């Protein structure tokens, strides 16, 4: 019997290598688990390759396999080529289990914005799994995939991983190719792993990362080291006051993060408080100018002509208007309007130009902190998983979910979520932020802490 709830990808790989299970048996074990949480938009009945199977967020373009980005406008879109990450997953021999649910065009923090219905949280189905990559996170927690890929623009890997109790890495911007990924905000989008353990995360990162001739923003990546150290000797950890004492952080979350920081000290880390005054005060506002601005130009390609939905009409303009009206949900429409406004003549300098300057200041503030520290820590999400519908009608309340994940994203830095305990029976996530290209440091610190914390990633109701 394969216990899909407990088996890590590394253990699964061991079973395959020793011939204790076949790739087909492994695939079928995950395929057989009922998807009563709506994790998947599409499940495949068989996969190619002899490795550990994987689920892909449905913004990841897959040749011959429907890729919807959670939108009606791409409901019947079947890419004619593979994204680079999908191609790398294939080369590594990982069979694809299916495409996971998400907020439409990855815009959201709860997966309630999916045009195909929300995903539910495996710890409590009345609650959201986070977003936008709620499908990938819920699938890994609920035993529907041993590991998965997500994408993170403002927090869409880190925040759902936090709410579902798994490990998630948003890699350094430029380490993972965006070629063939449905674009949201190109200067921020980054694909990364969602897994049960930090070691699985490092393994998967090593498969997808690296320079790609098809994406000129990618760089060479240092060799990935599988973490094994159990201590944190010599690791300098900074605790940004603004990110740990913010009034929006729930007391239960604050307490568990505080406990993990104490644990880090016991493991040998040097821990000190520090400050990122600009990043938390202005990060979110800056993000909600830059991300919608980029989204408004990226989404202009959905015009009923190139690909995707077309609603017929007598004139070209009428056709485009009807296509977009029928094809886009409320959140993409909201972002297109915000972004178009921020980029319009007369306002461009005041909004977009200003936001770019603030972004530079945020990057500088982080760079200064990394002169003194190897890792910065904070909660990943200020709250545990909230109820379905609780924030759906209030976009601003929803946007606050990413208060703590956005600042380092604006600076292009890697961030790792690891679960650090339960508050009110729901997972709490610890965010570890590193300097550019310091993924190995995050893996090392994350692994040592993960071991010491001893979090059980299987949702209590499924044990
Ligand atoms: N929740 C954020 C947004 O809606 C981040 C989404 C993401 O990272 N894709 O923009």
Coordinates of C-alpha atoms and ligand atoms in Angstrom, one line a residue:
X1 CA 0.0 0.0 0.0
X2 CA 1.3 3.4 -0.9
X3 CA 0.3 6.0 1.7
X4 CA 0.0 9.1 -0.6
X5 CA -0.7 11.3 2.4
X6 CA 2.7 10.6 4.0
X7 CA 5.1 9.5 1.3
X8 CA 7.6 12.3 0.4
X9 CA 8.9 12.6 -3.2
X10 CA 12.3 11.6 -2.0
X11 CA 10.9 8.4 -0.4
X12 CA 8.8 7.7 -3.5
X13 CA 12.0 8.0 -5.6
X14 CA 13.7 5.5 -3.3
X15 CA 10.8 3.0 -3.8
X16 CA 11.2 3.4 -7.6
X17 CA 14.9 3.0 -7.5
X18 CA 14.8 -0.2 -5.4
X19 CA 12.1 -1.5 -7.7
X20 CA 9.6 -1.8 -4.8
X21 CA 6.9 0.0 -6.8
X22 CA 6.6 0.7 -10.5
X23 CA 6.1 4.2 -11.9
X24 CA 2.7 3.1 -13.0
X25 CA 1.7 1.9 -9.6
X26 CA 2.9 5.1 -8.0
X27 CA 1.0 7.2 -10.6
X28 CA -2.2 5.2 -10.1
X29 CA -2.0 5.5 -6.3
X30 CA -2.3 9.3 -6.6
X31 CA -4.7 9.1 -9.4
X32 CA -7.0 6.9 -7.3
X33 CA -7.4 9.5 -4.5
X34 CA -10.7 11.2 -4.9
X35 CA -10.5 15.0 -5.5
X36 CA -13.3 16.2 -3.3
X37 CA -11.6 19.5 -2.7
X38 CA -11.5 20.6 -6.4
X39 CA -7.6 20.6 -6.4
X40 CA -7.5 19.7 -10.1
X41 CA -8.9 21.3 -13.2
X42 CA -7.7 18.4 -15.2
X43 CA -6.4 14.9 -14.2
X44 CA -4.6 12.7 -16.6
X45 CA -5.1 9.0 -16.6
X46 CA -1.5 8.2 -17.4
X47 CA 1.8 10.0 -17.5
X48 CA 5.0 9.7 -19.4
X49 CA 8.2 8.9 -17.6
X50 CA 9.5 6.5 -14.9
X51 CA 9.9 9.1 -12.1
X52 CA 7.9 10.5 -9.2
X53 CA 4.7 12.1 -10.6
X54 CA 3.9 15.8 -10.3
X55 CA 1.0 18.2 -10.4
X56 CA 1.3 21.5 -12.3
X57 CA -0.5 24.7 -11.6
X58 CA -2.6 25.5 -14.6
X59 CA -0.6 28.6 -15.7
X60 CA 2.2 26.2 -16.8
X61 CA 1.8 25.6 -20.5
X62 CA 1.7 21.9 -21.4
X63 CA 1.9 20.8 -25.0
X64 CA -1.3 19.0 -26.0
X65 CA -2.8 19.4 -22.5
X66 CA -5.4 22.0 -21.8
X67 CA -4.0 25.1 -20.0
X68 CA -6.7 27.4 -18.7
X69 CA -5.1 29.8 -16.1
X70 CA -8.4 29.3 -14.3
X71 CA -10.1 31.5 -16.9
X72 CA -13.1 31.1 -19.2
X73 CA -11.1 33.0 -21.8
X74 CA -8.7 30.0 -22.0
X75 CA -11.2 27.3 -21.3
X76 CA -10.4 25.4 -24.5
X77 CA -6.8 26.5 -25.0
X78 CA -4.5 23.6 -25.8
X79 CA -0.9 24.8 -26.1
X80 CA 1.1 23.6 -29.1
X81 CA 4.4 23.8 -27.2
X82 CA 5.7 23.0 -23.7
X83 CA 6.8 25.7 -21.3
X84 CA 10.4 25.3 -20.3
X85 CA 9.5 24.1 -16.8
X86 CA 7.1 21.5 -18.3
X87 CA 9.8 20.4 -20.7
X88 CA 12.4 20.1 -17.8
X89 CA 9.9 18.1 -15.7
X90 CA 9.5 15.7 -18.7
X91 CA 13.3 15.4 -19.3
X92 CA 13.6 14.5 -15.6
X93 CA 11.1 11.7 -16.2
X94 CA 8.3 13.0 -13.9
X95 CA 4.8 12.0 -15.2
X96 CA 2.3 14.8 -15.0
X97 CA -0.7 13.9 -12.8
X98 CA -2.8 16.9 -13.9
X99 CA -3.3 20.7 -13.9
X100 CA -4.2 22.3 -10.6
X101 CA -6.8 25.0 -9.8
X102 CA -5.9 28.6 -9.2
X103 CA -7.4 32.1 -9.0
X104 CA -8.0 33.3 -12.5
X105 CA -4.7 34.4 -14.1
X106 CA -3.2 33.8 -10.6
X107 CA -4.9 36.9 -9.3
X108 CA -6.0 36.3 -5.8
X109 CA -5.2 34.9 -2.4
X110 CA -7.9 32.3 -1.9
X111 CA -8.5 30.4 -5.2
X112 CA -12.1 31.7 -5.0
X113 CA -11.5 33.7 -8.2
X114 CA -11.2 30.5 -10.3
X115 CA -13.7 30.5 -13.1
X116 CA -14.1 26.8 -12.3
X117 CA -15.1 26.9 -8.6
X118 CA -13.0 27.3 -5.5
X119 CA -10.5 24.7 -4.1
X120 CA -11.1 23.9 -0.4
X121 CA -8.5 23.6 2.4
X122 CA -7.7 20.0 3.3
X123 CA -7.4 20.9 7.0
X124 CA -10.9 22.4 7.0
X125 CA -13.0 22.2 3.8
X126 CA -15.0 25.3 5.0
X127 CA -11.8 27.3 4.6
X128 CA -9.8 28.5 1.7
X129 CA -6.4 26.9 0.7
X130 CA -4.9 30.3 0.0
X131 CA -4.1 31.5 -3.4
X132 CA -3.5 31.9 -6.1
X133 CA -2.0 28.4 -6.2
X134 CA -4.5 26.8 -3.8
X135 CA -4.9 23.8 -6.0
X136 CA -1.2 22.8 -5.9
X137 CA -0.9 23.3 -2.2
X138 CA -4.2 21.5 -1.4
X139 CA -3.2 18.6 -3.7
X140 CA 0.1 18.1 -1.9
X141 CA -1.5 18.2 1.6
X142 CA -4.4 15.9 0.7
X143 CA -2.3 13.2 -0.9
X144 CA -3.3 13.9 -4.4
X145 CA 0.3 14.6 -5.5
X146 CA 3.7 14.0 -3.9
X147 CA 4.9 17.4 -5.1
X148 CA 3.7 20.2 -7.4
X149 CA 4.7 23.4 -9.1
X150 CA 3.2 26.7 -8.5
X151 CA 3.9 30.3 -9.5
X152 CA 4.4 33.3 -7.3
X153 CA 4.0 36.9 -8.2
X154 CA 3.1 38.4 -4.9
X155 CA 2.8 35.3 -2.7
X156 CA 1.0 32.6 -4.6
X157 CA 3.4 29.8 -3.7
X158 CA 4.3 30.9 -0.2
X159 CA 0.9 31.9 1.1
X160 CA -1.1 28.8 0.0
X161 CA 1.8 26.6 1.4
X162 CA 1.4 28.4 4.7
X163 CA -2.3 27.9 4.8
X164 CA -2.1 24.3 3.8
X165 CA 0.9 23.3 5.9
X166 CA 3.4 22.5 3.3
X167 CA 6.8 23.7 2.0
X168 CA 6.9 26.3 -0.8
X169 CA 9.7 28.1 -2.4
X170 CA 9.4 31.3 -4.4
X171 CA 12.8 31.2 -6.1
X172 CA 15.1 34.2 -6.9
X173 CA 13.6 36.1 -9.8
X174 CA 15.4 34.9 -13.0
X175 CA 16.4 31.4 -11.8
X176 CA 13.4 29.6 -13.3
X177 CA 12.3 30.2 -16.9
X178 CA 8.9 31.9 -17.5
X179 CA 8.9 30.7 -21.1
X180 CA 5.4 29.2 -21.8
X181 CA 3.9 30.3 -18.5
X182 CA 0.7 32.3 -18.7
X183 CA 1.9 35.8 -17.8
X184 CA 0.5 37.9 -15.0
X185 CA 3.1 40.5 -14.0
X186 CA 6.3 39.6 -15.8
X187 CA 8.8 41.4 -13.6
X188 CA 7.5 39.4 -10.6
X189 CA 6.2 36.0 -11.9
X190 CA 8.3 33.1 -10.8
X191 CA 7.6 29.3 -10.9
X192 CA 8.6 27.2 -7.9
X193 CA 8.1 24.0 -5.9
X194 CA 5.3 23.0 -3.4
X195 CA 6.3 20.0 -1.4
X196 CA 6.1 18.1 1.9
X197 CA 9.7 18.6 2.9
X198 CA 12.6 21.1 2.4
X199 CA 14.7 18.3 0.8
X200 CA 11.9 17.6 -1.7
X201 CA 11.8 21.3 -2.4
X202 CA 15.5 21.4 -3.1
X203 CA 15.3 18.4 -5.4
X204 CA 12.5 19.9 -7.4
X205 CA 14.2 23.2 -7.6
X206 CA 17.3 21.6 -9.0
X207 CA 15.1 20.1 -11.8
X208 CA 13.5 23.4 -12.9
X209 CA 16.1 26.1 -12.3
X210 CA 18.7 27.4 -14.6
X211 CA 19.4 29.5 -17.6
X212 CA 17.0 29.1 -20.5
X213 CA 17.8 30.5 -24.0
X214 CA 14.0 31.1 -24.4
X215 CA 13.8 33.5 -21.4
X216 CA 16.4 36.3 -21.5
X217 CA 15.8 37.2 -17.8
X218 CA 17.1 33.8 -16.6
X219 CA 20.6 33.3 -15.1
X220 CA 23.0 30.5 -14.3
X221 CA 22.2 29.0 -10.9
X222 CA 24.6 27.7 -8.3
X223 CA 24.5 23.9 -7.9
X224 CA 21.7 22.9 -5.6
X225 CA 22.9 21.3 -2.3
X226 CA 20.5 18.8 -0.7
X227 CA 20.4 20.0 2.9
X228 CA 21.4 17.6 5.7
X229 CA 22.7 19.8 8.6
X230 CA 20.7 19.6 11.8
X231 CA 22.1 22.8 13.3
X232 CA 22.1 26.5 12.4
X233 CA 25.7 27.2 13.6
X234 CA 27.0 30.3 12.0
X235 CA 23.7 31.3 10.4
X236 CA 22.8 34.9 11.1
X237 CA 19.1 35.5 11.3
X238 CA 17.5 38.9 11.2
X239 CA 14.0 39.5 12.6
X240 CA 12.5 42.6 10.9
X241 CA 10.4 44.3 13.6
X242 CA 7.8 45.6 11.1
X243 CA 7.2 42.1 9.7
X244 CA 6.9 40.4 13.1
X245 CA 5.0 42.9 15.2
X246 CA 2.6 44.2 12.6
X247 CA -0.9 44.6 14.2
X248 CA -2.5 42.6 11.4
X249 CA -0.7 39.4 12.5
X250 CA -3.0 37.1 14.5
X251 CA -1.7 36.4 18.1
X252 CA -1.6 32.6 17.4
X253 CA 0.5 33.2 14.3
X254 CA 2.8 35.6 16.1
X255 CA 3.4 33.2 19.0
X256 CA 4.3 30.2 16.8
X257 CA 6.7 32.3 14.7
X258 CA 8.3 33.6 17.9
X259 CA 8.7 30.0 19.1
X260 CA 10.5 29.0 15.9
X261 CA 12.8 32.0 16.2
X262 CA 13.7 30.8 19.7
X263 CA 14.3 27.3 18.3
X264 CA 16.6 28.7 15.7
X265 CA 18.6 30.3 18.5
X266 CA 18.8 26.9 20.3
X267 CA 20.1 25.3 17.1
X268 CA 23.0 27.7 17.1
X269 CA 21.8 30.7 14.9
X270 CA 22.8 34.2 15.8
X271 CA 19.4 36.0 16.0
X272 CA 19.0 39.8 16.0
X273 CA 16.2 42.2 15.4
X274 CA 16.4 44.5 12.4
X275 CA 14.2 46.9 10.5
X276 CA 12.7 47.2 7.1
X277 CA 10.7 50.4 7.5
X278 CA 9.8 51.1 3.9
X279 CA 9.1 47.6 2.7
X280 CA 6.1 46.8 4.9
X281 CA 4.6 50.3 4.8
X282 CA 4.8 50.7 1.0
X283 CA 5.3 47.2 -0.4
X284 CA 1.6 46.4 -0.9
X285 CA 0.7 49.7 -2.4
X286 CA 3.7 49.5 -4.7
X287 CA 2.8 46.0 -5.8
X288 CA -0.8 47.0 -6.5
X289 CA 0.4 49.6 -9.0
X290 CA 3.1 47.5 -10.7
X291 CA 1.4 44.1 -10.9
X292 CA -1.9 45.5 -12.4
X293 CA 0.1 47.7 -14.8
X294 CA 2.0 44.7 -16.1
X295 CA -1.2 42.6 -16.1
X296 CA -3.1 45.1 -18.1
X297 CA -0.5 44.9 -20.9
X298 CA -0.1 41.1 -20.6
X299 CA -3.8 40.5 -20.8
X300 CA -4.2 42.7 -23.9
X301 CA -3.3 39.6 -25.9
X302 CA -6.7 38.0 -25.2
X303 CA -8.6 39.7 -27.9
X304 CA -10.5 36.8 -29.5
X305 CA -8.1 36.8 -32.5
X306 CA -4.9 35.1 -31.4
X307 CA -6.1 32.2 -29.3
X308 CA -8.7 31.4 -26.6
X309 CA -12.3 32.4 -26.5
X310 CA -14.0 34.3 -29.3
X311 CA -17.6 35.7 -29.0
X312 CA -18.7 36.6 -32.5
X313 CA -20.0 40.0 -33.5
X314 CA -20.5 42.2 -36.6
X315 CA -17.5 44.4 -36.1
X316 CA -14.0 43.8 -34.8
X317 CA -14.3 46.1 -31.8
X318 CA -17.6 44.6 -30.8
X319 CA -16.1 41.1 -31.0
X320 CA -13.2 42.0 -28.8
X321 CA -15.5 43.7 -26.3
X322 CA -17.9 40.8 -26.1
X323 CA -15.0 38.3 -25.9
X324 CA -13.4 40.1 -23.0
X325 CA -16.7 40.7 -21.2
X326 CA -17.6 37.0 -21.4
X327 CA -14.1 35.6 -20.9
X328 CA -12.7 37.6 -18.0
X329 CA -14.0 37.4 -14.4
X330 CA -14.3 40.3 -12.0
X331 CA -10.7 40.2 -10.6
X332 CA -8.9 40.3 -14.0
X333 CA -11.2 43.1 -15.1
X334 CA -10.5 45.0 -11.9
X335 CA -6.7 44.6 -12.5
X336 CA -6.9 45.6 -16.1
X337 CA -8.8 48.8 -15.2
X338 CA -6.4 49.6 -12.3
X339 CA -3.4 49.0 -14.5
X340 CA -4.6 50.9 -17.5
X341 CA -5.3 53.8 -15.3
X342 CA -1.9 53.7 -13.6
X343 CA -0.3 53.7 -17.0
X344 CA -2.4 56.4 -18.7
X345 CA -0.8 59.6 -20.0
X346 CA -0.8 62.2 -17.2
X347 CA -0.8 59.6 -14.4
X348 CA 2.1 57.4 -15.5
X349 CA 4.8 59.3 -13.6
X350 CA 2.6 59.8 -10.5
X351 CA 1.7 56.2 -10.2
X352 CA 3.8 53.7 -12.2
X353 CA 7.0 55.8 -12.2
X354 CA 6.7 56.5 -8.5
X355 CA 6.1 52.9 -7.7
X356 CA 9.2 51.8 -9.6
X357 CA 11.2 54.2 -7.5
X358 CA 9.7 52.8 -4.3
X359 CA 10.5 49.3 -5.6
X360 CA 14.2 50.3 -6.0
X361 CA 14.2 51.6 -2.4
X362 CA 12.7 48.4 -1.1
X363 CA 15.4 46.4 -3.0
X364 CA 18.1 48.6 -1.5
X365 CA 16.6 48.2 2.0
X366 CA 16.7 44.4 1.7
X367 CA 20.3 44.5 0.3
X368 CA 21.4 46.5 3.3
X369 CA 19.8 43.9 5.6
X370 CA 21.7 41.1 3.8
X371 CA 25.0 42.7 4.6
X372 CA 24.4 41.7 8.2
X373 CA 22.2 38.6 7.9
X374 CA 22.0 35.4 5.9
X375 CA 18.2 34.9 6.4
X376 CA 15.3 37.2 7.4
X377 CA 12.3 35.6 9.1
X378 CA 8.6 36.5 9.6
X379 CA 5.2 34.9 9.4
X380 CA 4.4 34.0 5.8
X381 CA 0.7 34.9 6.1
X382 CA -0.6 37.2 8.9
X383 CA -3.5 34.8 9.5
X384 CA -4.4 31.2 9.3
X385 CA -6.7 29.9 6.6
X386 CA -9.9 32.0 6.5
X387 CA -13.5 30.9 5.7
X388 CA -14.7 30.6 2.1
X389 CA -16.5 33.8 1.3
X390 CA -15.1 35.7 4.3
X391 CA -13.0 38.1 2.2
X392 CA -14.3 37.4 -1.3
X393 CA -16.4 40.6 -1.4
X394 CA -13.7 42.8 0.0
X395 CA -10.7 43.0 -2.4
X396 CA -8.7 45.2 0.0
X397 CA -9.0 42.7 2.9
X398 CA -8.0 40.0 0.4
X399 CA -4.9 42.0 -0.8
X400 CA -3.7 42.2 2.9
X401 CA -3.0 38.4 2.8
X402 CA 0.2 39.1 1.0
X403 CA 1.4 41.9 3.3
X404 CA 4.5 39.9 4.3
X405 CA 5.2 38.0 1.1
X406 CA 5.2 40.9 -1.2
X407 CA 8.2 43.0 0.0
X408 CA 10.9 40.5 -0.8
X409 CA 9.1 39.6 -4.0
X410 CA 9.4 43.2 -5.1
X411 CA 13.1 42.9 -4.4
X412 CA 13.4 39.7 -6.5
X413 CA 14.5 37.7 -3.5
X414 CA 13.9 34.0 -2.8
X415 CA 11.4 33.1 0.0
X416 CA 10.7 29.7 1.6
X417 CA 7.6 28.8 3.6
X418 CA 7.9 26.0 6.1
X419 CA 5.1 25.0 8.5
X420 CA 5.8 25.9 12.1
X421 CA 2.8 24.6 14.0
X422 CA -1.0 24.8 14.4
X423 CA -3.1 27.6 15.7
X424 CA -6.8 26.9 16.2
X425 CA -6.1 23.5 14.4
X426 CA -4.8 25.3 11.3
X427 CA -1.2 25.5 9.9
X428 CA 1.0 28.5 10.5
X429 CA 3.8 29.2 8.1
X430 CA 7.3 30.7 8.8
X431 CA 8.8 32.7 6.0
X432 CA 12.6 32.6 5.4
X433 CA 13.9 35.2 3.1
X434 CA 17.4 35.1 1.5
X435 CA 19.6 37.2 -0.6
X436 CA 19.6 36.8 -4.3
X437 CA 20.6 33.2 -5.4
X438 CA 20.9 32.1 -1.8
X439 CA 18.4 29.2 -2.2
X440 CA 21.0 26.8 -0.7
X441 CA 21.1 28.9 2.5
X442 CA 17.3 28.8 2.7
X443 CA 17.3 25.0 2.2
X444 CA 19.9 24.6 4.9
X445 CA 18.1 26.8 7.5
X446 CA 14.7 25.5 6.5
X447 CA 15.7 21.8 6.8
X448 CA 17.3 22.2 10.2
X449 CA 14.2 24.1 11.5
X450 CA 11.8 21.7 9.9
X451 CA 13.5 18.8 11.7
X452 CA 13.5 20.6 15.0
X453 CA 9.8 21.7 14.7
X454 CA 8.6 18.2 13.7
X455 CA 5.4 19.4 12.1
X456 CA 3.1 16.7 10.8
X457 CA 2.0 17.7 7.3
X458 CA -0.9 15.4 7.2
X459 CA -4.2 17.3 7.9
X460 CA -5.6 16.1 11.3
X461 CA -9.0 15.2 9.8
X462 CA -7.2 12.8 7.3
X463 CA -4.9 11.0 9.7
Ligands
LIG1 N1 -2.5 37.6 -4.1 C1 -1.6 38.3 -5.0 C2 -2.4 38.9 -6.1 O1 -3.6 38.7 -6.2 C3 -0.5 37.5 -5.5 C4 -0.9 36.5 -6.5 C5 0.3 35.8 -7.1 O2 1.3 35.7 -6.5 N2 0.1 35.3 -8.3 O3 -1.9 39.6 -6.9

